[in-house]
Amino acid sequence: MVQHVKLARERRRRKSRIKAGIFFLGLLCIITGGILTLKNTAENEPLSTVDTPIESQYQALTPSTKIISEGEQSIPPEKINDSLNATSYDDELLAEDDEVDQVDLSDKLPEDAQSAVDDLLDAIDQAKRITDQFSYTVVRGDKLNDVLEMSGLEDETSKKLIASYPELKNLKPGQQLYWILNNENELEYLNWLVSEKEERIYELNDTGKFARQILEKKSIWKKDVLQGEIKGSLHMSLRNLGLNNRQINQLSTALQWQVNVAKLSKGDNFAVLVTREYLDNKLTGQGNVDAIHIMTNGKSYYAIQADNGRYYNRQGETIGKGFARIPLQRQARISSPFNPARRHPVTGRVRPHKGVDFAVPVGTPVILPADGIVEKVAYQAGGAGRYIVVRHSREYQTIYMHLSKPLVKAGQSVKRGERIALTGNTGISTGAHLHYEFHINGRAVNPMTVKLPGTNSGMADKERKNFLVKAKSAEKLLKF
């Protein structure tokens, strides 16, 4: 017995020594990494800096001006000042801005409405989210390529799926899609909730083809009314009532044009009508947000889903704002299209073109395609030149590069059709043009093909009449 005790003690000591060794080894790696980083910084630090006259910041790249990006060769001389094919290869906005005017429009928790515990839980929850997961509720007129394009996927993906599974051509309003991209930004998994009784899963296999699985569901669906008041963030308050991330995202999207959920305060009331799936009296995670009512600062906001899949206010009026297709007063020639697989003309490396280049003379007015708030006005000499970022809602953001002159400031509210800048040829550019990007949930999509929000969102008379009956019933259920 004593011998066994001695052996057990020896094992514990050995484990303690191993743990201590691992700890000190990790600490040594951290210290070494810090020293190497400081050394790197010191080696790359310029010996002196010279203030550049403001005029030189607006000069176009000419054969006598040689700017070479790290790891790249310069743009060949024959490509410079080429107005027919005007473009640029340094539009990633990865470099530091030489000048910047910016406001933070990200979703923040109210400082006076969040306890330390809620802060920690919310941070953990946000960190666990996978950025390459997407969900969407189909609305009338949607096609598969419209939906997948919201995550930056091109038409080839939907064509490949439909060629193998033609049923995907028949999406119906109210159906839900959930999909995941792999590390190569390719579609890896697609879940299609066809009805309350059927679910279809399409998964990419090792052969590069999609395998389908059809699930006949034996669950039941119930309508639930969830009520509460904001304690901390809306997201955490909804999670505490049992809604998952997909349903919260659906709800936030429905509200985005009416309420900034980040500015909701402690004590604001909300009520949600949700249809959820139960299996053996347990929630499966599948569900649909039918309607929501939020009261803040004594004012009520409603978002109610119609049979066409879209959300409207109580009067059946469209909530979403419409977008113009291009940010110019008239159509202009496209000198370089959206192309995620574009290659650099010298190195041959893939340098994605995440926007569309319009060949227009310097000084052409840039027109805002939809209401928004200017998030950033900045300048990058070694890349995008003078550029502007505009936030239109929680989901939508537009970016304008190589401008000659901004006409707005960060934090300014701007209406659709107003001028925000004049086009130019600043930064690294082969000729005068406007580089225009359209982002959905932080991902660049093709501005010329993406299904724009607010288009074809009206209801016919009969459909609107049915909606008003539904809205009245929802309003009664969502009273505080």
mmCIF file of C-alpha atoms in Angstrom, residues 78-79 102 104 106 141 163 193 207 253 268 283 318 352-353 355 391 402 417 430 439 452 467 473:
data_model
loop_
_atom_site.group_PDB
_atom_site.id
_atom_site.type_symbol
_atom_site.label_atom_id
_atom_site.label_comp_id
_atom_site.label_asym_id
_atom_site.label_seq_id
_atom_site.Cartn_x
_atom_site.Cartn_y
_atom_site.Cartn_z
ATOM 1 C CA GLU A 78 2.852 50.667 -71.070
ATOM 2 C CA LYS A 79 -0.019 50.209 -68.564
ATOM 3 C CA GLN A 102 -13.276 58.308 -39.401
ATOM 4 C CA ASP A 104 -16.971 54.188 -35.555
ATOM 5 C CA SER A 106 -19.877 49.332 -35.654
ATOM 6 C CA GLY A 141 -38.109 36.691 -56.948
ATOM 7 C CA ALA A 163 -27.028 21.273 -62.979
ATOM 8 C CA LEU A 193 -35.206 24.280 -45.274
ATOM 9 C CA THR A 207 -14.337 14.563 -55.705
ATOM 10 C CA THR A 253 -31.712 42.512 -40.667
ATOM 11 C CA ASP A 268 -36.093 49.401 -23.845
ATOM 12 C CA LEU A 283 -35.842 23.171 -29.712
ATOM 13 C CA THR A 318 -41.501 49.005 -47.454
ATOM 14 C CA PRO A 352 -8.523 40.022 -56.561
ATOM 15 C CA HIS A 353 -10.408 42.975 -58.001
ATOM 16 C CA GLY A 355 -14.948 46.232 -57.212
ATOM 17 C CA ARG A 391 -22.349 52.705 -44.170
ATOM 18 C CA HIS A 402 -8.856 57.037 -56.298
ATOM 19 C CA GLY A 417 -28.445 61.164 -55.155
ATOM 20 C CA THR A 430 -2.983 53.350 -64.333
ATOM 21 C CA HIS A 439 -20.085 45.064 -49.470
ATOM 22 C CA LEU A 452 -29.997 45.306 -54.762
ATOM 23 C CA PHE A 467 -50.791 41.434 -45.024
ATOM 24 C CA SER A 473 -53.002 40.011 -35.481
#
